[in-house]
PDB file of C-alpha atoms in Angstrom:
ATOM      1  CA  MET A  57      -0.049  -0.014  -0.036  1.00 42.00           C
ATOM      2  CA  ALA A  58       1.479   3.404  -0.918  1.00 45.00           C
ATOM      3  CA  GLU A  59       2.491   5.701   1.923  1.00 48.00           C
ATOM      4  CA  THR A  60       0.714   8.990   2.254  1.00 46.00           C
ATOM      5  CA  ALA A  61       3.320  11.814   2.137  1.00 48.00           C
ATOM      6  CA  LEU A  62       3.130  14.034   5.307  1.00 48.00           C
ATOM      7  CA  PRO A  63       3.694  17.753   5.121  1.00 50.00           C
ATOM      8  CA  THR A  64       7.367  18.476   6.336  1.00 52.00           C
ATOM      9  CA  VAL A  65       8.294  21.244   8.907  1.00 45.00           C
ATOM     10  CA  GLU A  66       9.619  23.218   6.205  1.00 48.00           C
ATOM     11  CA  SER A  67       6.724  23.277   3.809  1.00 48.00           C
ATOM     12  CA  THR A  68       4.248  24.026   6.879  1.00 47.00           C
ATOM     13  CA  SER A  69       6.708  26.933   7.846  1.00 48.00           C
ATOM     14  CA  LEU A  70       6.520  28.259   4.341  1.00 44.00           C
ATOM     15  CA  MET A  71       2.823  28.143   4.188  1.00 47.00           C
ATOM     16  CA  VAL A  72       2.510  29.992   7.572  1.00 47.00           C
ATOM     17  CA  ASP A  73       5.017  32.549   6.369  1.00 57.00           C
ATOM     18  CA  SER A  74       2.998  32.914   3.023  1.00 69.00           C
ATOM     19  CA  GLU A  75      -0.292  33.384   4.902  1.00 75.00           C
ATOM     20  CA  SER A  76       1.322  35.776   7.344  1.00 82.00           C
ATOM     21  CA  TRP A  77       2.844  37.657   4.492  1.00 84.00           C
ATOM     22  CA  VAL A  78      -0.520  38.105   2.750  1.00 84.00           C
ATOM     23  CA  THR A  79      -2.208  39.217   6.051  1.00 88.00           C
ATOM     24  CA  LEU A  80       0.398  41.830   6.389  1.00 90.00           C
ATOM     25  CA  THR A  81       0.270  43.181   2.949  1.00 91.00           C
ATOM     26  CA  VAL A  82      -3.744  43.314   3.204  1.00 92.00           C
ATOM     27  CA  LEU A  83      -3.353  45.400   6.500  1.00 92.00           C
ATOM     28  CA  LEU A  84      -0.945  47.735   5.011  1.00 93.00           C
ATOM     29  CA  CYS A  85      -2.756  48.203   1.772  1.00 93.00           C
ATOM     30  CA  ALA A  86      -6.116  48.918   4.031  1.00 92.00           C
ATOM     31  CA  ALA A  87      -4.116  51.054   6.086  1.00 91.00           C
ATOM     32  CA  ALA A  88      -2.795  53.061   3.070  1.00 90.00           C
ATOM     33  CA  VAL A  89      -6.482  53.307   1.690  1.00 90.00           C
ATOM     34  CA  GLY A  90      -7.784  54.765   5.089  1.00 88.00           C
ATOM     35  CA  SER A  91      -4.636  57.253   5.399  1.00 87.00           C
ATOM     36  CA  VAL A  92      -5.833  59.044   2.240  1.00 86.00           C
ATOM     37  CA  GLY A  93      -8.234  60.793   4.281  1.00 82.00           C
ATOM     38  CA  LEU A  94      -5.604  62.317   6.262  1.00 82.00           C
ATOM     39  CA  LEU A  95      -3.757  63.740   3.188  1.00 79.00           C
ATOM     40  CA  PRO A  96      -5.714  66.967   2.810  1.00 75.00           C
ATOM     41  CA  ILE A  97      -5.018  67.788   6.431  1.00 74.00           C
ATOM     42  CA  TRP A  98      -1.471  67.486   6.057  1.00 74.00           C
ATOM     43  CA  LEU A  99      -1.168  69.081   2.546  1.00 70.00           C
ATOM     44  CA  ILE A 100      -3.574  71.869   2.592  1.00 66.00           C
ATOM     45  CA  PRO A 101      -3.827  74.628   5.230  1.00 60.00           C
ATOM     46  CA  ALA A 102      -7.162  74.842   6.975  1.00 57.00           C
ATOM     47  CA  ALA A 103      -7.685  78.587   6.305  1.00 55.00           C
ATOM     48  CA  LYS A 104      -7.048  78.235   2.657  1.00 55.00           C
ATOM     49  CA  MET A 105      -9.375  75.056   2.352  1.00 54.00           C
ATOM     50  CA  GLN A 106     -12.098  76.939   4.449  1.00 52.00           C
ATOM     51  CA  SER A 107     -12.006  80.220   2.657  1.00 49.00           C
ATOM     52  CA  LYS A 108     -11.442  78.877  -0.958  1.00 51.00           C
ATOM     53  CA  ALA A 109     -13.038  75.287  -0.687  1.00 50.00           C
ATOM     54  CA  GLU A 110     -14.905  75.739  -4.104  1.00 54.00           C
ATOM     55  CA  ASP A 111     -11.919  77.057  -5.743  1.00 57.00           C
ATOM     56  CA  ILE A 112      -9.749  73.987  -4.611  1.00 56.00           C
ATOM     57  CA  LEU A 113     -12.466  71.483  -5.628  1.00 56.00           C
ATOM     58  CA  GLU A 114     -12.650  73.093  -9.001  1.00 63.00           C
ATOM     59  CA  ALA A 115      -8.828  73.203  -9.483  1.00 68.00           C
ATOM     60  CA  PRO A 116      -7.577  71.704 -12.982  1.00 74.00           C
ATOM     61  CA  TRP A 117      -5.291  69.332 -11.160  1.00 71.00           C
ATOM     62  CA  LEU A 118      -8.318  67.797  -9.098  1.00 71.00           C
ATOM     63  CA  ARG A 119     -10.319  67.719 -12.293  1.00 80.00           C
ATOM     64  CA  SER A 120      -7.393  65.443 -13.898  1.00 83.00           C
ATOM     65  CA  MET A 121      -7.343  63.270 -10.777  1.00 78.00           C
ATOM     66  CA  LEU A 122     -11.171  62.704 -11.173  1.00 81.00           C
ATOM     67  CA  GLY A 123     -10.779  61.643 -14.951  1.00 86.00           C
ATOM     68  CA  ILE A 124      -7.837  59.355 -13.868  1.00 84.00           C
ATOM     69  CA  ALA A 125      -9.755  57.848 -11.077  1.00 82.00           C
ATOM     70  CA  CYS A 126     -12.738  57.433 -13.315  1.00 88.00           C
ATOM     71  CA  GLY A 127     -10.662  55.429 -15.964  1.00 89.00           C
ATOM     72  CA  GLY A 128      -8.994  53.448 -13.132  1.00 85.00           C
ATOM     73  CA  LEU A 129     -12.262  52.346 -11.728  1.00 85.00           C
ATOM     74  CA  LEU A 130     -13.796  51.373 -15.156  1.00 91.00           C
ATOM     75  CA  GLY A 131     -10.619  49.621 -16.161  1.00 89.00           C
ATOM     76  CA  ASN A 132     -10.372  47.592 -13.092  1.00 86.00           C
ATOM     77  CA  VAL A 133     -14.087  46.624 -13.294  1.00 91.00           C
ATOM     78  CA  PHE A 134     -14.285  45.522 -16.968  1.00 94.00           C
ATOM     79  CA  LEU A 135     -10.650  44.515 -17.706  1.00 90.00           C
ATOM     80  CA  HIS A 136      -9.919  42.880 -14.351  1.00 87.00           C
ATOM     81  CA  LEU A 137     -12.435  42.168 -11.729  1.00 86.00           C
ATOM     82  CA  LEU A 138     -15.339  40.974 -13.659  1.00 92.00           C
ATOM     83  CA  PRO A 139     -13.138  38.553 -15.949  1.00 91.00           C
ATOM     84  CA  GLU A 140     -11.484  37.341 -12.765  1.00 87.00           C
ATOM     85  CA  ALA A 141     -14.762  36.690 -11.200  1.00 89.00           C
ATOM     86  CA  MET A 142     -16.360  35.109 -14.241  1.00 90.00           C
ATOM     87  CA  MET A 143     -13.129  32.897 -14.438  1.00 88.00           C
ATOM     88  CA  LEU A 144     -13.460  31.616 -10.925  1.00 85.00           C
ATOM     89  CA  ALA A 145     -17.220  31.063 -11.476  1.00 85.00           C
ATOM     90  CA  SER A 146     -16.446  29.050 -14.665  1.00 82.00           C
ATOM     91  CA  LYS A 147     -13.641  26.979 -12.638  1.00 78.00           C
ATOM     92  CA  GLU A 148     -16.153  26.316  -9.875  1.00 73.00           C
ATOM     93  CA  SER A 149     -19.074  25.130 -12.122  1.00 70.00           C
ATOM     94  CA  LEU A 150     -17.031  22.922 -14.479  1.00 64.00           C
ATOM     95  CA  SER A 151     -14.835  21.380 -11.623  1.00 58.00           C
ATOM     96  CA  LEU A 152     -14.848  17.554 -11.062  1.00 45.00           C
ATOM     97  CA  ARG A 153     -17.321  16.493  -8.588  1.00 52.00           C
ATOM     98  CA  GLU A 154     -18.627  13.265  -6.683  1.00 51.00           C
ATOM     99  CA  PHE A 155     -22.348  12.240  -6.996  1.00 50.00           C
ATOM    100  CA  MET A 156     -23.587  10.517  -3.869  1.00 52.00           C
ATOM    101  CA  ASP A 157     -26.370   7.877  -3.396  1.00 50.00           C
ATOM    102  CA  ASP A 158     -28.832   8.038  -0.633  1.00 57.00           C
ATOM    103  CA  ASP A 159     -26.398   6.448   1.816  1.00 61.00           C
ATOM    104  CA  GLY A 160     -23.692   9.144   0.951  1.00 56.00           C
ATOM    105  CA  ASN A 161     -21.493   6.746  -1.100  1.00 57.00           C
ATOM    106  CA  PRO A 162     -20.012   8.243  -4.222  1.00 53.00           C
ATOM    107  CA  ILE A 163     -21.639   6.521  -7.177  1.00 50.00           C
ATOM    108  CA  LEU A 164     -20.426   8.915 -10.090  1.00 47.00           C
ATOM    109  CA  ARG A 165     -17.633  11.273 -10.780  1.00 48.00           C
ATOM    110  CA  GLY A 166     -17.961  13.951 -13.388  1.00 48.00           C
ATOM    111  CA  TYR A 167     -17.836  17.591 -14.469  1.00 48.00           C
ATOM    112  CA  GLY A 168     -20.534  20.343 -14.156  1.00 50.00           C
ATOM    113  CA  HIS A 169     -23.092  20.752 -17.081  1.00 55.00           C
ATOM    114  CA  HIS A 170     -23.073  23.870 -19.192  1.00 56.00           C
ATOM    115  CA  HIS A 171     -26.326  24.818 -17.272  1.00 61.00           C
ATOM    116  CA  ASP A 172     -23.935  25.034 -13.968  1.00 71.00           C
ATOM    117  CA  LEU A 173     -21.803  27.333 -15.948  1.00 77.00           C
ATOM    118  CA  HIS A 174     -24.849  29.681 -16.970  1.00 79.00           C
ATOM    119  CA  ASP A 175     -26.030  29.658 -13.325  1.00 83.00           C
ATOM    120  CA  ALA A 176     -22.407  30.656 -12.180  1.00 84.00           C
ATOM    121  CA  HIS A 177     -22.295  33.514 -14.662  1.00 86.00           C
ATOM    122  CA  MET A 178     -25.895  34.440 -13.428  1.00 91.00           C
ATOM    123  CA  GLN A 179     -24.596  34.552  -9.860  1.00 91.00           C
ATOM    124  CA  THR A 180     -21.668  36.657 -11.032  1.00 93.00           C
ATOM    125  CA  GLY A 181     -24.141  39.247 -12.707  1.00 94.00           C
ATOM    126  CA  PHE A 182     -26.306  38.975  -9.535  1.00 96.00           C
ATOM    127  CA  PHE A 183     -23.642  40.150  -7.048  1.00 94.00           C
ATOM    128  CA  THR A 184     -22.346  42.704  -9.510  1.00 95.00           C
ATOM    129  CA  LEU A 185     -25.972  44.268  -9.597  1.00 96.00           C
ATOM    130  CA  ALA A 186     -26.084  43.918  -5.746  1.00 94.00           C
ATOM    131  CA  GLY A 187     -23.052  46.072  -5.510  1.00 90.00           C
ATOM    132  CA  ILE A 188     -24.687  48.832  -7.622  1.00 93.00           C
ATOM    133  CA  MET A 189     -27.766  48.520  -5.589  1.00 93.00           C
ATOM    134  CA  VAL A 190     -26.165  48.672  -2.360  1.00 87.00           C
ATOM    135  CA  PHE A 191     -24.204  51.788  -3.041  1.00 85.00           C
ATOM    136  CA  PHE A 192     -27.265  53.284  -4.558  1.00 88.00           C
ATOM    137  CA  VAL A 193     -29.333  52.694  -1.321  1.00 86.00           C
ATOM    138  CA  LEU A 194     -26.610  53.893   0.922  1.00 78.00           C
ATOM    139  CA  GLU A 195     -26.311  57.058  -0.867  1.00 78.00           C
ATOM    140  CA  LYS A 196     -29.998  57.550  -1.103  1.00 82.00           C
ATOM    141  CA  ALA A 197     -30.298  56.885   2.428  1.00 77.00           C
ATOM    142  CA  ALA A 198     -27.816  59.269   3.289  1.00 70.00           C
ATOM    143  CA  THR A 199     -29.341  61.907   1.007  1.00 74.00           C
ATOM    144  CA  VAL A 200     -32.797  61.406   2.382  1.00 74.00           C
ATOM    145  CA  VAL A 201     -31.446  61.651   6.104  1.00 66.00           C
ATOM    146  CA  LYS A 202     -29.559  64.909   5.307  1.00 65.00           C
ATOM    147  CA  GLU A 203     -32.690  66.377   3.810  1.00 68.00           C
ATOM    148  CA  LYS A 204     -34.759  65.415   6.766  1.00 64.00           C
ATOM    149  CA  HIS A 205     -32.369  66.928   9.276  1.00 58.00           C
ATOM    150  CA  ASP A 206     -31.983  70.247   7.086  1.00 61.00           C
ATOM    151  CA  ALA A 207     -35.674  70.472   7.182  1.00 62.00           C
ATOM    152  CA  MET A 208     -35.942  69.819  10.964  1.00 59.00           C
ATOM    153  CA  LEU A 209     -33.202  72.488  11.562  1.00 56.00           C
ATOM    154  CA  ALA A 210     -34.128  75.038   8.972  1.00 56.00           C
ATOM    155  CA  LEU A 211     -35.413  77.413  11.535  1.00 48.00           C
ATOM    156  CA  GLU A 212     -32.649  76.826  14.129  1.00 52.00           C
ATOM    157  CA  ASP A 213     -29.209  77.752  14.595  1.00 50.00           C
ATOM    158  CA  GLN A 214     -27.472  77.290  11.043  1.00 48.00           C
ATOM    159  CA  LYS A 215     -24.326  75.995  12.813  1.00 47.00           C
ATOM    160  CA  ARG A 216     -26.379  72.882  14.214  1.00 46.00           C
ATOM    161  CA  SER A 217     -27.401  72.083  10.561  1.00 46.00           C
ATOM    162  CA  ALA A 218     -23.967  72.365   9.363  1.00 47.00           C
ATOM    163  CA  ASP A 219     -22.800  70.080  12.106  1.00 55.00           C
ATOM    164  CA  THR A 220     -25.469  67.519  11.206  1.00 58.00           C
ATOM    165  CA  MET A 221     -23.976  67.544   7.505  1.00 61.00           C
ATOM    166  CA  GLY A 222     -20.566  66.799   9.025  1.00 66.00           C
ATOM    167  CA  TYR A 223     -21.504  64.029  11.341  1.00 70.00           C
ATOM    168  CA  LEU A 224     -23.554  62.426   8.461  1.00 65.00           C
ATOM    169  CA  ASN A 225     -20.650  62.651   6.245  1.00 69.00           C
ATOM    170  CA  ILE A 226     -18.459  60.811   8.765  1.00 78.00           C
ATOM    171  CA  LEU A 227     -20.891  57.944   8.882  1.00 74.00           C
ATOM    172  CA  VAL A 228     -21.176  57.278   5.208  1.00 70.00           C
ATOM    173  CA  ASN A 229     -17.433  57.755   4.964  1.00 78.00           C
ATOM    174  CA  LEU A 230     -16.831  55.237   7.595  1.00 83.00           C
ATOM    175  CA  LEU A 231     -19.052  52.490   5.815  1.00 78.00           C
ATOM    176  CA  ASP A 232     -17.426  53.605   2.513  1.00 79.00           C
ATOM    177  CA  ASN A 233     -14.004  53.002   3.966  1.00 86.00           C
ATOM    178  CA  PHE A 234     -15.321  49.397   5.284  1.00 88.00           C
ATOM    179  CA  THR A 235     -16.575  48.281   1.924  1.00 83.00           C
ATOM    180  CA  HIS A 236     -12.760  49.204   0.685  1.00 87.00           C
ATOM    181  CA  GLY A 237     -11.067  47.316   3.048  1.00 90.00           C
ATOM    182  CA  LEU A 238     -13.187  44.368   2.466  1.00 87.00           C
ATOM    183  CA  ALA A 239     -12.720  44.574  -1.147  1.00 87.00           C
ATOM    184  CA  VAL A 240      -8.964  44.839  -0.769  1.00 90.00           C
ATOM    185  CA  ALA A 241      -8.852  41.722   1.412  1.00 89.00           C
ATOM    186  CA  THR A 242     -10.894  39.842  -1.260  1.00 86.00           C
ATOM    187  CA  ALA A 243      -8.740  40.874  -4.019  1.00 87.00           C
ATOM    188  CA  PHE A 244      -5.530  39.747  -2.445  1.00 89.00           C
ATOM    189  CA  SER A 245      -7.138  36.552  -1.688  1.00 84.00           C
ATOM    190  CA  VAL A 246      -7.320  35.836  -5.621  1.00 82.00           C
ATOM    191  CA  ASN A 247      -3.655  36.862  -6.505  1.00 83.00           C
ATOM    192  CA  HIS A 248      -1.220  39.695  -5.816  1.00 85.00           C
ATOM    193  CA  ARG A 249      -2.024  41.427  -9.064  1.00 84.00           C
ATOM    194  CA  THR A 250      -5.616  41.742  -8.203  1.00 86.00           C
ATOM    195  CA  GLY A 251      -4.884  43.165  -4.768  1.00 89.00           C
ATOM    196  CA  VAL A 252      -2.444  45.796  -6.159  1.00 87.00           C
ATOM    197  CA  LEU A 253      -4.917  46.885  -8.906  1.00 86.00           C
ATOM    198  CA  THR A 254      -7.756  47.216  -6.569  1.00 87.00           C
ATOM    199  CA  THR A 255      -5.814  49.141  -3.815  1.00 90.00           C
ATOM    200  CA  ILE A 256      -4.538  51.594  -6.567  1.00 86.00           C
ATOM    201  CA  ALA A 257      -8.133  52.048  -7.996  1.00 85.00           C
ATOM    202  CA  VAL A 258      -9.447  52.647  -4.576  1.00 86.00           C
ATOM    203  CA  VAL A 259      -6.819  55.179  -3.462  1.00 86.00           C
ATOM    204  CA  ALA A 260      -7.071  57.059  -6.919  1.00 79.00           C
ATOM    205  CA  HIS A 261     -10.583  57.868  -6.550  1.00 74.00           C
ATOM    206  CA  GLU A 262     -10.468  58.315  -2.750  1.00 79.00           C
ATOM    207  CA  ILE A 263      -8.005  61.204  -3.094  1.00 77.00           C
ATOM    208  CA  PRO A 264     -10.420  63.787  -4.654  1.00 71.00           C
ATOM    209  CA  HIS A 265     -13.167  62.202  -2.560  1.00 71.00           C
ATOM    210  CA  GLU A 266     -11.420  62.812   0.647  1.00 76.00           C
ATOM    211  CA  LEU A 267     -10.545  66.402  -0.524  1.00 71.00           C
ATOM    212  CA  GLY A 268     -14.307  66.924  -0.584  1.00 65.00           C
ATOM    213  CA  ASP A 269     -14.964  65.335   2.741  1.00 72.00           C
ATOM    214  CA  TYR A 270     -12.311  67.660   4.361  1.00 73.00           C
ATOM    215  CA  ALA A 271     -13.911  70.666   2.950  1.00 67.00           C
ATOM    216  CA  ILE A 272     -17.424  69.444   3.987  1.00 65.00           C
ATOM    217  CA  LEU A 273     -16.092  68.959   7.622  1.00 72.00           C
ATOM    218  CA  LEU A 274     -14.653  72.425   7.757  1.00 68.00           C
ATOM    219  CA  LYS A 275     -17.590  73.990   6.169  1.00 65.00           C
ATOM    220  CA  SER A 276     -19.614  72.174   8.975  1.00 64.00           C
ATOM    221  CA  GLY A 277     -17.836  74.140  11.597  1.00 71.00           C
ATOM    222  CA  PHE A 278     -15.024  71.496  12.435  1.00 76.00           C
ATOM    223  CA  ASN A 279     -11.548  72.836  13.537  1.00 75.00           C
ATOM    224  CA  VAL A 280      -8.508  71.096  12.130  1.00 73.00           C
ATOM    225  CA  GLN A 281      -8.239  68.627  15.277  1.00 79.00           C
ATOM    226  CA  GLU A 282     -11.817  67.741  15.175  1.00 79.00           C
ATOM    227  CA  ALA A 283     -11.481  67.259  11.369  1.00 78.00           C
ATOM    228  CA  PHE A 284      -8.168  65.090  11.933  1.00 81.00           C
ATOM    229  CA  LEU A 285      -9.897  62.835  14.560  1.00 85.00           C
ATOM    230  CA  SER A 286     -13.009  62.333  12.308  1.00 85.00           C
ATOM    231  CA  GLN A 287     -10.770  61.353   9.350  1.00 83.00           C
ATOM    232  CA  LEU A 288      -8.918  59.057  11.696  1.00 86.00           C
ATOM    233  CA  ILE A 289     -12.202  57.433  12.846  1.00 88.00           C
ATOM    234  CA  THR A 290     -13.375  56.948   9.293  1.00 87.00           C
ATOM    235  CA  SER A 291     -10.033  55.494   8.153  1.00 87.00           C
ATOM    236  CA  SER A 292     -10.365  52.679  10.783  1.00 89.00           C
ATOM    237  CA  GLY A 293     -13.398  51.325   8.577  1.00 89.00           C
ATOM    238  CA  SER A 294     -10.823  50.107   6.084  1.00 91.00           C
ATOM    239  CA  LEU A 295      -8.903  48.134   8.577  1.00 92.00           C
ATOM    240  CA  ALA A 296     -12.114  46.832  10.016  1.00 92.00           C
ATOM    241  CA  GLY A 297     -13.178  45.707   6.524  1.00 90.00           C
ATOM    242  CA  ALA A 298      -9.968  43.945   5.753  1.00 91.00           C
ATOM    243  CA  VAL A 299     -10.112  41.944   9.185  1.00 91.00           C
ATOM    244  CA  VAL A 300     -13.492  40.915   8.330  1.00 89.00           C
ATOM    245  CA  GLY A 301     -12.438  39.930   4.827  1.00 87.00           C
ATOM    246  CA  LEU A 302      -9.560  37.934   6.137  1.00 87.00           C
ATOM    247  CA  SER A 303     -11.545  36.104   8.670  1.00 86.00           C
ATOM    248  CA  MET A 304     -14.108  34.843   5.918  1.00 80.00           C
ATOM    249  CA  ASP A 305     -14.094  31.617   3.847  1.00 69.00           C
ATOM    250  CA  THR A 306     -11.779  32.773   0.972  1.00 68.00           C
ATOM    251  CA  HIS A 307     -13.103  30.722  -1.887  1.00 69.00           C
ATOM    252  CA  SER A 308     -16.778  31.637  -1.135  1.00 73.00           C
ATOM    253  CA  MET A 309     -15.779  35.267  -0.567  1.00 75.00           C
ATOM    254  CA  GLN A 310     -14.052  35.602  -3.963  1.00 79.00           C
ATOM    255  CA  LEU A 311     -17.170  34.288  -5.732  1.00 84.00           C
ATOM    256  CA  LYS A 312     -19.394  36.913  -4.073  1.00 86.00           C
ATOM    257  CA  VAL A 313     -17.267  39.844  -3.084  1.00 83.00           C
ATOM    258  CA  LEU A 314     -15.310  40.310  -6.367  1.00 86.00           C
ATOM    259  CA  PRO A 315     -18.412  40.897  -8.533  1.00 91.00           C
ATOM    260  CA  PHE A 316     -19.914  42.944  -5.678  1.00 89.00           C
ATOM    261  CA  THR A 317     -16.805  45.040  -5.727  1.00 84.00           C
ATOM    262  CA  ALA A 318     -16.968  45.582  -9.455  1.00 90.00           C
ATOM    263  CA  GLY A 319     -20.714  46.585  -9.027  1.00 91.00           C
ATOM    264  CA  GLY A 320     -19.634  49.293  -6.322  1.00 87.00           C
ATOM    265  CA  PHE A 321     -16.616  50.603  -8.405  1.00 85.00           C
ATOM    266  CA  CYS A 322     -19.035  50.848 -11.481  1.00 91.00           C
ATOM    267  CA  TYR A 323     -21.502  52.734  -9.505  1.00 90.00           C
ATOM    268  CA  VAL A 324     -19.005  55.305  -8.101  1.00 84.00           C
ATOM    269  CA  ALA A 325     -17.437  55.811 -11.491  1.00 87.00           C
ATOM    270  CA  MET A 326     -20.686  56.287 -13.415  1.00 91.00           C
ATOM    271  CA  VAL A 327     -22.721  58.161 -10.932  1.00 88.00           C
ATOM    272  CA  ASN A 328     -20.224  60.191  -8.892  1.00 82.00           C
ATOM    273  CA  LEU A 329     -17.378  60.836 -11.239  1.00 84.00           C
ATOM    274  CA  VAL A 330     -18.659  60.903 -14.831  1.00 90.00           C
ATOM    275  CA  PRO A 331     -21.296  63.624 -13.795  1.00 88.00           C
ATOM    276  CA  GLU A 332     -18.499  65.853 -12.474  1.00 84.00           C
ATOM    277  CA  LEU A 333     -16.392  65.352 -15.720  1.00 88.00           C
ATOM    278  CA  LEU A 334     -19.555  66.356 -17.704  1.00 90.00           C
ATOM    279  CA  THR A 335     -19.686  69.615 -15.794  1.00 86.00           C
ATOM    280  CA  PRO A 336     -18.050  72.294 -17.820  1.00 85.00           C
ATOM    281  CA  LEU A 337     -15.254  74.286 -16.160  1.00 78.00           C
ATOM    282  CA  PRO A 338     -13.666  77.627 -17.341  1.00 79.00           C
ATOM    283  CA  SER A 339     -10.518  77.334 -19.477  1.00 77.00           C
ATOM    284  CA  TRP A 340     -10.954  73.577 -19.529  1.00 80.00           C
ATOM    285  CA  ASN A 341     -11.037  71.645 -22.883  1.00 86.00           C
ATOM    286  CA  TRP A 342     -13.212  68.467 -23.113  1.00 88.00           C
ATOM    287  CA  TRP A 343     -10.197  66.441 -24.473  1.00 91.00           C
ATOM    288  CA  LYS A 344      -8.497  66.836 -21.310  1.00 91.00           C
ATOM    289  CA  ASP A 345     -11.260  64.640 -19.560  1.00 92.00           C
ATOM    290  CA  VAL A 346     -11.040  62.015 -22.428  1.00 94.00           C
ATOM    291  CA  LEU A 347      -7.255  62.083 -22.100  1.00 94.00           C
ATOM    292  CA  ALA A 348      -7.336  61.549 -18.368  1.00 90.00           C
ATOM    293  CA  VAL A 349      -9.914  58.830 -18.422  1.00 92.00           C
ATOM    294  CA  THR A 350      -8.011  57.096 -21.080  1.00 94.00           C
ATOM    295  CA  PHE A 351      -4.872  57.523 -18.919  1.00 91.00           C
ATOM    296  CA  GLY A 352      -6.392  55.738 -15.911  1.00 87.00           C
ATOM    297  CA  VAL A 353      -7.504  52.836 -18.119  1.00 91.00           C
ATOM    298  CA  ALA A 354      -4.018  52.844 -19.406  1.00 90.00           C
ATOM    299  CA  LEU A 355      -2.697  52.668 -15.801  1.00 84.00           C
ATOM    300  CA  VAL A 356      -4.671  49.570 -15.267  1.00 84.00           C
ATOM    301  CA  LEU A 357      -3.525  47.726 -18.158  1.00 87.00           C
ATOM    302  CA  LEU A 358       0.175  48.568 -17.395  1.00 83.00           C
ATOM    303  CA  THR A 359      -0.065  47.384 -13.876  1.00 76.00           C
ATOM    304  CA  MET A 360      -1.634  44.105 -15.232  1.00 78.00           C
ATOM    305  CA  SER A 361       1.224  43.652 -17.723  1.00 78.00           C
ATOM    306  CA  LEU A 362       3.758  43.948 -14.901  1.00 66.00           C
ATOM    307  CA  ASP A 363       2.557  40.742 -13.232  1.00 56.00           C
TER     308      ASP A 363
END
């Protein structure tokens, strides 16, 4: 009878080291995503942001960042995340499997039917749509809550109304960072390239987003210390999301979270970024937006080719 090979101490040690390295990489990337919220506080003086928030948010360099972020998100969705999710779903549906009798004994081994492949691709589409819908519901809920609070405080002190807007922005940003951390953890569970691409895409669209959040906090009456503490709290959401992602079943998580992330990225690009790019700016040519979006897509392709 053939002997069963047992894992050696060296192979077990390498496996543990590899898992530890992936965990450390995920946590570092999630921390990098969360720390983007602190960049405006370090780079832009509060007085300048508070007095000229509209000018800064309409600056040409920020407009270029929006275009690059939009291209990066769309490129990551359609050139990497969705193809990767569909490939994993195809492998799962067509993998070798055993069929059992009533007593639980294997009676047949075979590969999945083409109907299984269709169902797997439908599942990918379902979770992509779920990502779009969840982001839509979150944004809609935030808008409704803000409108109700503004109506309730319309006759009261304006500062209280502004404070409400700032605290609501903190809550939404915390949930947003949590989903980013979960997406980063899932991406690295697939492979290193997917993790790097997802991290880059998130950071690219978070930079202009966090500039807007910082401006909202200052407009809401927060001072620099309060704004820093608020952004620090929301940045912890990405680490929490990463920890949750690392603790989940890897294979099952990939089949669900990858298309869910793709749907969320698609929503952010098409609903939040594209309308901004369609808004005309003085002394800004339309082809610059096209060039910025194309450059964002090219960055995704370049990163994919380096792996």
